[in-house]
PDB file of C-alpha atoms and ligand atoms in Angstrom:
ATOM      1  CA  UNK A 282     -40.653  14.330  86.697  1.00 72.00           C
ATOM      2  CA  UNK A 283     -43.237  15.286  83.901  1.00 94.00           C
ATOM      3  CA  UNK A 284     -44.984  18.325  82.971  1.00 98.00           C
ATOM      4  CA  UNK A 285     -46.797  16.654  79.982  1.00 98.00           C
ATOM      5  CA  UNK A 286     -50.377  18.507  80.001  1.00 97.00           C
ATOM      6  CA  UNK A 287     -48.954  21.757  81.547  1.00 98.00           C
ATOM      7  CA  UNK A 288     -48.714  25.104  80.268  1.00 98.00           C
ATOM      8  CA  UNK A 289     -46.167  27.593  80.971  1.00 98.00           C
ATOM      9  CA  UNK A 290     -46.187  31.193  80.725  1.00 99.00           C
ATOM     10  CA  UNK A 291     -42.440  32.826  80.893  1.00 99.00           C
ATOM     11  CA  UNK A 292     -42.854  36.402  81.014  1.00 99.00           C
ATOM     12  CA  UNK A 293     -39.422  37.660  79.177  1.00 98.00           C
ATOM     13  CA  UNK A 294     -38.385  34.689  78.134  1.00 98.00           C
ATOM     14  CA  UNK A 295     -36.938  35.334  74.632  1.00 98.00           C
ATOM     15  CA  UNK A 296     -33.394  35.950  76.107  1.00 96.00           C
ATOM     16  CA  UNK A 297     -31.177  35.015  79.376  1.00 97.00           C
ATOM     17  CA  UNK A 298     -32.349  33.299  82.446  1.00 98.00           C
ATOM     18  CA  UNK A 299     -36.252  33.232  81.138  1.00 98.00           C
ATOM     19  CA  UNK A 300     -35.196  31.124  77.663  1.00 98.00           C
ATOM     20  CA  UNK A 301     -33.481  29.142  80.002  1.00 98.00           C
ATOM     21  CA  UNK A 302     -36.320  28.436  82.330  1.00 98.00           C
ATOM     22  CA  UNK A 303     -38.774  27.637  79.182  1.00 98.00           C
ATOM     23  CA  UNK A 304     -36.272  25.127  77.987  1.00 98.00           C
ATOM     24  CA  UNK A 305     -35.887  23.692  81.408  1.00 98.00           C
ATOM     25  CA  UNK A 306     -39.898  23.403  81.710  1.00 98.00           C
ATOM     26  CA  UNK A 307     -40.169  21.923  78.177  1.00 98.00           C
ATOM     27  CA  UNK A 308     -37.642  19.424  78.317  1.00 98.00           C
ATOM     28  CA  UNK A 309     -39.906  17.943  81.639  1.00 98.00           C
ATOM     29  CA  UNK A 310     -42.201  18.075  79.046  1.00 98.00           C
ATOM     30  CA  UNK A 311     -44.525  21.623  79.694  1.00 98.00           C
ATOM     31  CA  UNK A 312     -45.939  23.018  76.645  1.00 98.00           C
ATOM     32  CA  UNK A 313     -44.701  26.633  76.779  1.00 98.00           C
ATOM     33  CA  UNK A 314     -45.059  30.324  76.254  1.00 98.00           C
ATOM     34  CA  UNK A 315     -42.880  32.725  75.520  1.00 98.00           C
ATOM     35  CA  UNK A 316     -42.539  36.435  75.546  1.00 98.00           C
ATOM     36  CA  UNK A 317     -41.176  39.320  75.408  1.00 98.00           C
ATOM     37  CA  UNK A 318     -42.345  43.580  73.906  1.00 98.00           C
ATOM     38  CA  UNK A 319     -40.956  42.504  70.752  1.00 98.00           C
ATOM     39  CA  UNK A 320     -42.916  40.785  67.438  1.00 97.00           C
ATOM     40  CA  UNK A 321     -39.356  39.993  65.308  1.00 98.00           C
ATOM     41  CA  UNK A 322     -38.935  36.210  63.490  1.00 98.00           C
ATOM     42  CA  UNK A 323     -36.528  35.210  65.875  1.00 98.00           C
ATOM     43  CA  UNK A 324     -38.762  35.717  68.635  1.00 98.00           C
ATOM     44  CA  UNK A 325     -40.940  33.113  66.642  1.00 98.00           C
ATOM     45  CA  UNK A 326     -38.099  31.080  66.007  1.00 98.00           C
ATOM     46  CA  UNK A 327     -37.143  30.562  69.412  1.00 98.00           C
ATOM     47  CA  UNK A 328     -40.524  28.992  70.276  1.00 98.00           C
ATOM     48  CA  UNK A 329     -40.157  26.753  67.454  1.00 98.00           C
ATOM     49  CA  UNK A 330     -37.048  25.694  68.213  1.00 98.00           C
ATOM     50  CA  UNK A 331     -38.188  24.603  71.836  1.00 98.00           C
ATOM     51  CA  UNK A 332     -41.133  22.866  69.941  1.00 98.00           C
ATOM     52  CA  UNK A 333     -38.768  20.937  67.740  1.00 98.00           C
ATOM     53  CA  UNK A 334     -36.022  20.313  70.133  1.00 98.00           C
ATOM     54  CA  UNK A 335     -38.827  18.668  73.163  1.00 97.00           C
ATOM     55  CA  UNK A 336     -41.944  17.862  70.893  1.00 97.00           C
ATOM     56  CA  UNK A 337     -43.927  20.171  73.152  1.00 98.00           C
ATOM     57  CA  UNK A 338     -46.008  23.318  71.763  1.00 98.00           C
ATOM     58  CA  UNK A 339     -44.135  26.159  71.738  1.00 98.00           C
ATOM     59  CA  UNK A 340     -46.418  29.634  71.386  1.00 98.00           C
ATOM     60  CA  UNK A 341     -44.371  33.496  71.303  1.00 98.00           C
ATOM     61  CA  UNK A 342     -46.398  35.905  72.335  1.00 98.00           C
ATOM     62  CA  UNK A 343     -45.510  39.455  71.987  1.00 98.00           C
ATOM     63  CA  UNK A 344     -47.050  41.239  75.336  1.00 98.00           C
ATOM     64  CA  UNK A 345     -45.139  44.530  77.113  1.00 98.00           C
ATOM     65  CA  UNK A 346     -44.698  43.394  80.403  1.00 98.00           C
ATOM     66  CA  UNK A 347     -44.530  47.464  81.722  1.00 98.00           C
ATOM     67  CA  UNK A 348     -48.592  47.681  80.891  1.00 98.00           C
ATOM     68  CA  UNK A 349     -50.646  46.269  82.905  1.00 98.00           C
ATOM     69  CA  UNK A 350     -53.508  45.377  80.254  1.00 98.00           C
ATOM     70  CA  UNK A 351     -50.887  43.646  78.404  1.00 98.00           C
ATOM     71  CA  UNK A 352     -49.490  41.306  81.040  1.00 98.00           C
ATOM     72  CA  UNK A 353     -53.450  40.358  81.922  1.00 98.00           C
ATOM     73  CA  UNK A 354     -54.113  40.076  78.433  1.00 98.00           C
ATOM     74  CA  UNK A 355     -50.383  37.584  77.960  1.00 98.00           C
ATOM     75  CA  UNK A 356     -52.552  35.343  79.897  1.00 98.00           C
ATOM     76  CA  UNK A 357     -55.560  35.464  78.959  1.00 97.00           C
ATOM     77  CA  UNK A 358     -54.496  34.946  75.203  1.00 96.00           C
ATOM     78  CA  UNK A 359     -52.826  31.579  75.805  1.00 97.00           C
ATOM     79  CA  UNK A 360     -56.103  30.631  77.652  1.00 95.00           C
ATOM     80  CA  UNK A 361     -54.775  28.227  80.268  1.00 96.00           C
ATOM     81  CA  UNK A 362     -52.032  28.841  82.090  1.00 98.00           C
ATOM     82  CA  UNK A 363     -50.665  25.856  85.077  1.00 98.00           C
ATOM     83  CA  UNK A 364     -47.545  27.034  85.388  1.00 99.00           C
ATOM     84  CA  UNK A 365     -47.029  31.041  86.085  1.00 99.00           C
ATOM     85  CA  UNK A 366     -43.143  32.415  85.965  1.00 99.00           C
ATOM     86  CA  UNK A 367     -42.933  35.977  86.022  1.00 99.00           C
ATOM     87  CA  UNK A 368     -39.601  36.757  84.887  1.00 98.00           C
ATOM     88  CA  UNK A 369     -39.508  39.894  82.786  1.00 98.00           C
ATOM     89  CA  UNK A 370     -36.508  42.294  84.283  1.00 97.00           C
ATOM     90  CA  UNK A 371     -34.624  45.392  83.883  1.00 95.00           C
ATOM     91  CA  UNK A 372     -31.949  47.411  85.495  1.00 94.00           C
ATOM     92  CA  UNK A 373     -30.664  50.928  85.554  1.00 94.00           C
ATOM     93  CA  UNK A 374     -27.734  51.593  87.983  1.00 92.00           C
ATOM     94  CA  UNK A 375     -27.646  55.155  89.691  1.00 96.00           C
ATOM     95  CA  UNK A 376     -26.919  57.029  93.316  1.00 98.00           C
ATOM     96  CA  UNK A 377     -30.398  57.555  94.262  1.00 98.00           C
ATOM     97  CA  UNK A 378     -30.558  61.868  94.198  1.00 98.00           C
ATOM     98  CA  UNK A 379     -29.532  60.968  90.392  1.00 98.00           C
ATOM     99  CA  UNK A 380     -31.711  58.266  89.651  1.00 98.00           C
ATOM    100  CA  UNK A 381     -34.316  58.996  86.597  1.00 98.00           C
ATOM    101  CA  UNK A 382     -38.186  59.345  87.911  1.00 98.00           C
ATOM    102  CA  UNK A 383     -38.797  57.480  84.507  1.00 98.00           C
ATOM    103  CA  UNK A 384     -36.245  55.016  85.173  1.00 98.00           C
ATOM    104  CA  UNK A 385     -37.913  54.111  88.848  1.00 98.00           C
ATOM    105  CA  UNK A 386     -41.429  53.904  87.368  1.00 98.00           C
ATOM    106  CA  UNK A 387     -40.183  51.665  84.018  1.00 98.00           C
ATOM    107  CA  UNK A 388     -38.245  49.218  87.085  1.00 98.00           C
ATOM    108  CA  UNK A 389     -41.497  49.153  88.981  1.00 99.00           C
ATOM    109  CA  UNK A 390     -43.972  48.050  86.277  1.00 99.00           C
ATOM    110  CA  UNK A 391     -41.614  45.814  84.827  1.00 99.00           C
ATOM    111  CA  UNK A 392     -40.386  44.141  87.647  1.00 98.00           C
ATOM    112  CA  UNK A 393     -42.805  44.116  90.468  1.00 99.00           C
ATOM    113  CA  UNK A 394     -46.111  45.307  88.893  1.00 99.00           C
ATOM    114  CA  UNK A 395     -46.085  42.900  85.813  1.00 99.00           C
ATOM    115  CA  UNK A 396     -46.317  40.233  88.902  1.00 99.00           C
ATOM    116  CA  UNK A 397     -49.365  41.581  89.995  1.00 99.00           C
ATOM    117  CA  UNK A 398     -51.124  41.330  86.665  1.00 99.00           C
ATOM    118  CA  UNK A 399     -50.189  37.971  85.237  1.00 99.00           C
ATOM    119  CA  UNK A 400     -50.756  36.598  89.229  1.00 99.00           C
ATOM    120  CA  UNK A 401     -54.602  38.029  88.488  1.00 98.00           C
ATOM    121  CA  UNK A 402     -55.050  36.774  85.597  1.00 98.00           C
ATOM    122  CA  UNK A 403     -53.609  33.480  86.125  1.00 98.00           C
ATOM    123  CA  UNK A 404     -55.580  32.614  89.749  1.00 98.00           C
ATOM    124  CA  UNK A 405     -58.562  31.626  88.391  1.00 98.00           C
ATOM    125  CA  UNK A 406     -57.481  29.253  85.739  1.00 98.00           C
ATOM    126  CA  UNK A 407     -55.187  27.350  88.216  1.00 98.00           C
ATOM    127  CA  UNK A 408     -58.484  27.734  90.691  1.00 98.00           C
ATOM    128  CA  UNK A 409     -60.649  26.311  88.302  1.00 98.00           C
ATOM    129  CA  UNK A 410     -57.565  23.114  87.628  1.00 98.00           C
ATOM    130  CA  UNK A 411     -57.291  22.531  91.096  1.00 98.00           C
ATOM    131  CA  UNK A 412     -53.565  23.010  90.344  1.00 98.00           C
ATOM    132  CA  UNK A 413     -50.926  25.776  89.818  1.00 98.00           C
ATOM    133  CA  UNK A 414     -47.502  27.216  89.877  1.00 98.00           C
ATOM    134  CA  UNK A 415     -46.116  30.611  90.300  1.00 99.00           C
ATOM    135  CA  UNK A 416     -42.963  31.301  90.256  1.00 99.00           C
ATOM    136  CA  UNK A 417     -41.254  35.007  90.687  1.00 99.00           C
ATOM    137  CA  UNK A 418     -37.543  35.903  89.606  1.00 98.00           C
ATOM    138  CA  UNK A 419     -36.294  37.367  92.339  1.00 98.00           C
ATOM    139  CA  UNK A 420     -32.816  38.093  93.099  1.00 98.00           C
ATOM    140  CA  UNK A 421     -30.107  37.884  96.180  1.00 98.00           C
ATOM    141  CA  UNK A 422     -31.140  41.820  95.811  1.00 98.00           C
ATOM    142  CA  UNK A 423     -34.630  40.682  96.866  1.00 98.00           C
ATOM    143  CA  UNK A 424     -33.145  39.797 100.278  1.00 98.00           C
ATOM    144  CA  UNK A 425     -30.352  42.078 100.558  1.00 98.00           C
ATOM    145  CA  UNK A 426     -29.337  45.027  99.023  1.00 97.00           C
ATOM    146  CA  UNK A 427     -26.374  47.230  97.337  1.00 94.00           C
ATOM    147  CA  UNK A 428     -25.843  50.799  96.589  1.00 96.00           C
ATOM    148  CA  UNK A 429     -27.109  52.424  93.620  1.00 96.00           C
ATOM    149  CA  UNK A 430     -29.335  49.716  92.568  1.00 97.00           C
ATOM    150  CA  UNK A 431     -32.345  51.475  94.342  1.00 98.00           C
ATOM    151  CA  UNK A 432     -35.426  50.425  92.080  1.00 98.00           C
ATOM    152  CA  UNK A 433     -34.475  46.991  91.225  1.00 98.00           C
ATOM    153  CA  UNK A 434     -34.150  46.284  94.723  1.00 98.00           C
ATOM    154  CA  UNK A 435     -37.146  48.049  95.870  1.00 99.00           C
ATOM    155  CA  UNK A 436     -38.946  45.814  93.130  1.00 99.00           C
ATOM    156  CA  UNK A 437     -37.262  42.277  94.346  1.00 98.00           C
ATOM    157  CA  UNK A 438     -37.486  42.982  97.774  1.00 99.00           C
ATOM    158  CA  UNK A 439     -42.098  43.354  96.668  1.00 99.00           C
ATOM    159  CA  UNK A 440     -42.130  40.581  94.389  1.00 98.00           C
ATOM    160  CA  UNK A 441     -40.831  38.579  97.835  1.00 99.00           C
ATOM    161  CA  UNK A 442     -43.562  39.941  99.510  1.00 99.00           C
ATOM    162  CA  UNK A 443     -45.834  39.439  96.718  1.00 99.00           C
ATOM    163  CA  UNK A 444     -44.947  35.777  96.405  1.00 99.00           C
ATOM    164  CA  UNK A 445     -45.759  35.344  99.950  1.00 99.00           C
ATOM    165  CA  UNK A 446     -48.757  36.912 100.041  1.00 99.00           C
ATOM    166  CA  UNK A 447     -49.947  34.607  96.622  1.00 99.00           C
ATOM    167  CA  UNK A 448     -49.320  31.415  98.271  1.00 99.00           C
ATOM    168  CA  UNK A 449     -51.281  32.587 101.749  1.00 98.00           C
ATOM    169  CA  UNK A 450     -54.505  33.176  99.648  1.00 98.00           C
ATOM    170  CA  UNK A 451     -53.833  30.010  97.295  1.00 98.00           C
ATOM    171  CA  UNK A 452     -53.043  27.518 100.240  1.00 98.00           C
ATOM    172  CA  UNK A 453     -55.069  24.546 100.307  1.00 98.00           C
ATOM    173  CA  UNK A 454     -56.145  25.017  96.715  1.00 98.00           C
ATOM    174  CA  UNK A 455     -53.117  22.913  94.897  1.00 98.00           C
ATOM    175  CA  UNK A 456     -51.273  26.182  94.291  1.00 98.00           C
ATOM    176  CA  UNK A 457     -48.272  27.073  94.910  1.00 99.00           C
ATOM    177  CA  UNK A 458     -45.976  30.391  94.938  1.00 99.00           C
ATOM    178  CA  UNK A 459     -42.198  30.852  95.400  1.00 99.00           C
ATOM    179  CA  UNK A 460     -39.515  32.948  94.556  1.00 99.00           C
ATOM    180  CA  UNK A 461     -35.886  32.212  92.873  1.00 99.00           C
ATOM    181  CA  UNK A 462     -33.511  34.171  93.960  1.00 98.00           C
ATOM    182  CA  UNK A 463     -30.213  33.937  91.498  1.00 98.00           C
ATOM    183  CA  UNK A 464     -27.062  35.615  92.419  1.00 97.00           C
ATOM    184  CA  UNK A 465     -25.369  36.525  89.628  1.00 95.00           C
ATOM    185  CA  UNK A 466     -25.846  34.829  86.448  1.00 96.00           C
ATOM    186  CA  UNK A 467     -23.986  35.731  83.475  1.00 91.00           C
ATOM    187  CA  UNK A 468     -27.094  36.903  80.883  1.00 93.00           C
ATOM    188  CA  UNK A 469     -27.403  39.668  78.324  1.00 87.00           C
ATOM    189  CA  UNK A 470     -28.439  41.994  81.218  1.00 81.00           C
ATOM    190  CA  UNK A 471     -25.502  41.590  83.080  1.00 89.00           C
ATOM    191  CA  UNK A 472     -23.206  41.913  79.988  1.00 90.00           C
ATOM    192  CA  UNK A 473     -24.690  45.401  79.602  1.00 90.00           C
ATOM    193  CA  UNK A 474     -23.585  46.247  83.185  1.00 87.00           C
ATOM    194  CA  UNK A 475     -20.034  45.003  82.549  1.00 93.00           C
ATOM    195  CA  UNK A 476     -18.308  48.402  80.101  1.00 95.00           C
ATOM    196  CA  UNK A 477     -20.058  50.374  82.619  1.00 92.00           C
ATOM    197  CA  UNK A 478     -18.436  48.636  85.892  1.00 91.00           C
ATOM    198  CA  UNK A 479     -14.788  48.770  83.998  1.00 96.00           C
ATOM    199  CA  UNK A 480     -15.389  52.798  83.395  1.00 96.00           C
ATOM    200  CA  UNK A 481     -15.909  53.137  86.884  1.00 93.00           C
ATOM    201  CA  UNK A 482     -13.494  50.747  88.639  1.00 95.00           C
ATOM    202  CA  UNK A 483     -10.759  51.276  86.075  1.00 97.00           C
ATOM    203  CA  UNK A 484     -10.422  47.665  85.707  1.00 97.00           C
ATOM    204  CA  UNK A 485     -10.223  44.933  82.872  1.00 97.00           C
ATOM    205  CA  UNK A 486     -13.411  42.653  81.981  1.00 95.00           C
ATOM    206  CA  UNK A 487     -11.908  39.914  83.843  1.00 94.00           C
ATOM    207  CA  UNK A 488     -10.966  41.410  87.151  1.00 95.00           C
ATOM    208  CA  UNK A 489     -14.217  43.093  87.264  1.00 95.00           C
ATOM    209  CA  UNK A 490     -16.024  40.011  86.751  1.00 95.00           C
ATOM    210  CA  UNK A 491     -13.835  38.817  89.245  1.00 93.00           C
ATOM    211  CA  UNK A 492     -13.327  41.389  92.325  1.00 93.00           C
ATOM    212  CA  UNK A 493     -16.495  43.311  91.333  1.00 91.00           C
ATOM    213  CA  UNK A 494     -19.485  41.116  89.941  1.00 91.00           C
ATOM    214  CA  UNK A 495     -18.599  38.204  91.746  1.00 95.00           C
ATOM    215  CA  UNK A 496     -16.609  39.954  95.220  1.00 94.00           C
ATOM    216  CA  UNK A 497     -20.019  38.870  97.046  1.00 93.00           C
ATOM    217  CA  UNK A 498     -20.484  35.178  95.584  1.00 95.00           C
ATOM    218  CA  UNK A 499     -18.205  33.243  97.910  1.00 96.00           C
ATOM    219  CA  UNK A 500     -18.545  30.505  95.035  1.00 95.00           C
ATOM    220  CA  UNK A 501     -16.644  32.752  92.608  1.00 94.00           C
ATOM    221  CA  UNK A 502     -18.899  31.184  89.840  1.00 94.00           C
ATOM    222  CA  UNK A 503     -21.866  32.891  88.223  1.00 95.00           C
ATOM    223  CA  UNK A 504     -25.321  30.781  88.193  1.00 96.00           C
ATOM    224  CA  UNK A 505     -25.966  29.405  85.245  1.00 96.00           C
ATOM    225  CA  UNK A 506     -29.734  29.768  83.404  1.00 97.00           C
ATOM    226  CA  UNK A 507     -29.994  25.528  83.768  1.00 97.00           C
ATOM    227  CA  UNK A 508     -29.520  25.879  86.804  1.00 98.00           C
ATOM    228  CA  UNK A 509     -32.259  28.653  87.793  1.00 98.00           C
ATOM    229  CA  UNK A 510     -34.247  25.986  84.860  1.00 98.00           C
ATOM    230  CA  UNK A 511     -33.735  23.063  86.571  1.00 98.00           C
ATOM    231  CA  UNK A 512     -34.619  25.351  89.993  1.00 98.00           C
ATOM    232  CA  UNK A 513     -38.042  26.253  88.492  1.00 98.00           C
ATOM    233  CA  UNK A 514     -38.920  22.853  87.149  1.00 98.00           C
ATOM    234  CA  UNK A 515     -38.415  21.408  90.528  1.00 98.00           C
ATOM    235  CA  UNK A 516     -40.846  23.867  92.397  1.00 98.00           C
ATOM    236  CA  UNK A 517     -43.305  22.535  89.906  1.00 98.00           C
ATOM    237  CA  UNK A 518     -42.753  19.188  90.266  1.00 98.00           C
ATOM    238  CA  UNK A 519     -45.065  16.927  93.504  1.00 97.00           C
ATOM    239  CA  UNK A 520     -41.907  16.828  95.431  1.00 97.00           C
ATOM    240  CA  UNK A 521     -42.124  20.667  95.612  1.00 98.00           C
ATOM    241  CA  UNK A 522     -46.158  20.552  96.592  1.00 98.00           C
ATOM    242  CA  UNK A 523     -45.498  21.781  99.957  1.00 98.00           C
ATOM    243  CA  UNK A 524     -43.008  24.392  99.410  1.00 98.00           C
ATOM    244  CA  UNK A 525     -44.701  27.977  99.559  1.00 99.00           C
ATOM    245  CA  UNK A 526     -44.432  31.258 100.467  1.00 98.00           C
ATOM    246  CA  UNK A 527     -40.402  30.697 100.090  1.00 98.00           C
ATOM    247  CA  UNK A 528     -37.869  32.027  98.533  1.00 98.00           C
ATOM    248  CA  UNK A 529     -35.185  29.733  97.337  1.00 98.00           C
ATOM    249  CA  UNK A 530     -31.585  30.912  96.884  1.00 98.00           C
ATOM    250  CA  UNK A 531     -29.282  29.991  93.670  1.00 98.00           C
ATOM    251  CA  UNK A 532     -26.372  32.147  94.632  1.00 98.00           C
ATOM    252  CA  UNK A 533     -23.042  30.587  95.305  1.00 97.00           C
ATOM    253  CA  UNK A 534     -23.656  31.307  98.986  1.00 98.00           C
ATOM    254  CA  UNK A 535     -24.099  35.507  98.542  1.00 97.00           C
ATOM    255  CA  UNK A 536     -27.268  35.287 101.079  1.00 97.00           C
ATOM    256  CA  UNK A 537     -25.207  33.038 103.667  1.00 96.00           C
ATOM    257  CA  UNK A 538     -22.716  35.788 103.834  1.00 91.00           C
TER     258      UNK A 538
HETATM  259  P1  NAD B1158     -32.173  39.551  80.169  1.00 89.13           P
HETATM  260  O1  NAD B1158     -31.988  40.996  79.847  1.00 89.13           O
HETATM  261  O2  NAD B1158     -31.372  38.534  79.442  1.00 89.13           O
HETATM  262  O3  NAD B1158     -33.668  39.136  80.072  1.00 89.13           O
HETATM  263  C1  NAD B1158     -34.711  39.992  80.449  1.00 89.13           C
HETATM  264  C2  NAD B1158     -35.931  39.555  79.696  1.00 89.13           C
HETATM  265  O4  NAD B1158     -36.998  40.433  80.017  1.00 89.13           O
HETATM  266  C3  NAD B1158     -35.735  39.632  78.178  1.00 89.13           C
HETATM  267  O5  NAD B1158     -36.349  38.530  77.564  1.00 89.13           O
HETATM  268  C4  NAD B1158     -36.438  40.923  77.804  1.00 89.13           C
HETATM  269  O6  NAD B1158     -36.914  40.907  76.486  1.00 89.13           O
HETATM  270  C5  NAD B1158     -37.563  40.893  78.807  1.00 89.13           C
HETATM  271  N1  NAD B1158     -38.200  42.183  79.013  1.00 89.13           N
HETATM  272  C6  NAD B1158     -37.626  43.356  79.372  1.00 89.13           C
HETATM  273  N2  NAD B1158     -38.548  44.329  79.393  1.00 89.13           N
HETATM  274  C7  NAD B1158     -39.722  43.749  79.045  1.00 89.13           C
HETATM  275  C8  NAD B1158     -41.045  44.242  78.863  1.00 89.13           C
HETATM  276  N3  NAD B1158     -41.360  45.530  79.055  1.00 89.13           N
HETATM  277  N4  NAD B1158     -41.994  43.357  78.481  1.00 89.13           N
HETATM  278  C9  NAD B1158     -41.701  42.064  78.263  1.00 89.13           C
HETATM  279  N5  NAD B1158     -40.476  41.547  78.404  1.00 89.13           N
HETATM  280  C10 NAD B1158     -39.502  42.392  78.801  1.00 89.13           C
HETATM  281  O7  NAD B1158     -31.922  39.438  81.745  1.00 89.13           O
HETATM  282  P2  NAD B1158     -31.824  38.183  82.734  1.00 89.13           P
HETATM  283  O8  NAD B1158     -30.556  38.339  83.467  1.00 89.13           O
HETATM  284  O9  NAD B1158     -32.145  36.921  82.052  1.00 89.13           O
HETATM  285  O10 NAD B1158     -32.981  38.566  83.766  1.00 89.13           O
HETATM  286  C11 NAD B1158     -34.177  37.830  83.889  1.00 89.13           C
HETATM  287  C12 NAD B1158     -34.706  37.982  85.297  1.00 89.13           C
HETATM  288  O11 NAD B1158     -33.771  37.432  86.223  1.00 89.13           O
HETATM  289  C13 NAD B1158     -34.920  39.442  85.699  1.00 89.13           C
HETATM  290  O12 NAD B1158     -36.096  39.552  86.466  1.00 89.13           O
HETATM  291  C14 NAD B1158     -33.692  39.731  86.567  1.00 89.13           C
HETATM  292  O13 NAD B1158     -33.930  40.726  87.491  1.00 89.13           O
HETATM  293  C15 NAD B1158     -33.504  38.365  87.239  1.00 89.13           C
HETATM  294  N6  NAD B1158     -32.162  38.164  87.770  1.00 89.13           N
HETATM  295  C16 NAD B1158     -31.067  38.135  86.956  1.00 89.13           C
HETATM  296  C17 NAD B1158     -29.828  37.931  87.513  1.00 89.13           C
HETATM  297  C18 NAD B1158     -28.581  37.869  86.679  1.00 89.13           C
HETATM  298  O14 NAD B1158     -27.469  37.857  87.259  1.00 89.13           O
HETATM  299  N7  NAD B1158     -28.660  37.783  85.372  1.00 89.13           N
HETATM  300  C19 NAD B1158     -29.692  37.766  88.897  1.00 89.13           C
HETATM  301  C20 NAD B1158     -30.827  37.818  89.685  1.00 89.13           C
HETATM  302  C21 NAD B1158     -32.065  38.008  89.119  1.00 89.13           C
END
């Protein structure tokens, strides 16, 4: 498979499962974009170490995915855009009479709205190609849920709804949208839930990994961010030019549960 000619836009992509997906895309060959609400050298350094490393071109661009001007303008900057992956995520963990207004808002733009923008923006570029890719990171909690996780689930449960709705009023134009649902992969964001989870289960970092984290991935493994990569490149390669309006599950078998 080759990407040569393409242009990817990661939304937060300068950590986790988005870095992995922009190294997955530029090792088929994609030049790339990354981002993320920060303007530090590393950020920089990252994209120039994809550029180095797969002899594609390699762009950061520092955009806050929870404003919607900024996500609009994240594409608009890099000009064309073939390959869409909205990736940008947070989490806050909280019983639901408890959860922060500001917390539910932040998960919303972030998560779910950002979608929206880029999706706009990005439409009539691939329109104008004849060709295009979306792809939204989703989760298992975009087709199932948990307690206490009531934003980011409200969010992934609308970006599969979202996705859907893209690829019904981008059929028949060469463009495609999907979502990735990952179970649990083992990123920054999930290393921040981990102190948290052994306070409240009074357990060690290995058995909560173990009974807690992974109690609903039959696989017992967490999903690694080549895998969701090498998920991603495939829904934009031609073998994947009928797949839309789908989500597809990376999850050790949580959803078959
Ligand atoms: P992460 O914390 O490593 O990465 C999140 C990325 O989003 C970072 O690059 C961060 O800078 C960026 N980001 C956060 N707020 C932003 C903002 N306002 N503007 C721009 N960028 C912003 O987390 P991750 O685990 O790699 O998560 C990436 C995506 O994958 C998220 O959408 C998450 O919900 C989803 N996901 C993760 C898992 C998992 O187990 N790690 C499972 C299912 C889905």
């Amino acid at each position: 498979m080759s990407l040569a000619g393409k242009t990817a836009v990661i939304t937060g992509s300068n950590s986790g499962i988005g870095l992995g997906v922009a190294y997955e895309l530029a090792r088929a060959g994609a030049d790339v974009v990354i981002n993320s609400f920060t303007d530090r050298s590393e950020d920089h350094a990252l994209a120039e170490q994809i550029a180095r490393e797969h002899g594609v071109k390699a762009r950061y661009i520092k955009a806050d995915m929870s404003v919607g001007e900024e996500c609009r303008a994240l594409v608009e900057t890099t000009g064309t855009c073939d390959i869409l992956v909205n990736n940008a995520g947070i989490q806050h963990v909280a019983p639901i009479e408890l959860f922060p207004a500001a917390k539910w808002d932040a998960i919303i733009a972030v998560n779910l709205s950002s979608a929206f923008h880029t999706t706009a923006a990005a439409l009539p570029l691939m329109r104008a190609k004849g060709w295009g890719r979306i792809v939204n990171i989703a989760s298992a909690h975009g087709l199932t849920a948990s307690p206490y996780k009531s934003a980011y689930i409200a969010a992934k449960h609308g970006i599969v709804g979202l996705t859907k709705t893209v690829a019904l009023e981008a059929a028949g134009q060469g463009i495609t949208a999907n979502a990735v649902c990952p179970g649990y992969v083992l990123t920054p964001l999930i290393e921040s839930q981990i102190p948290d989870q052994m306070k409240t289960h009074g357990m060690d970092r290995e058995t909560v990994i173990r009974e807690v984290m992974l109690a609903r991935q039959p696989s017992k493994q967490f999903a690694t961010i080549e895998q969701i990569g090498g998920t991603v490149a495939f829904l934009c390669s031609a073998a994947a030019d009928q797949i839309t309006g789908t989500t597809i599950s990376v999850d050790g078998g949580w959803t078959a549960l």
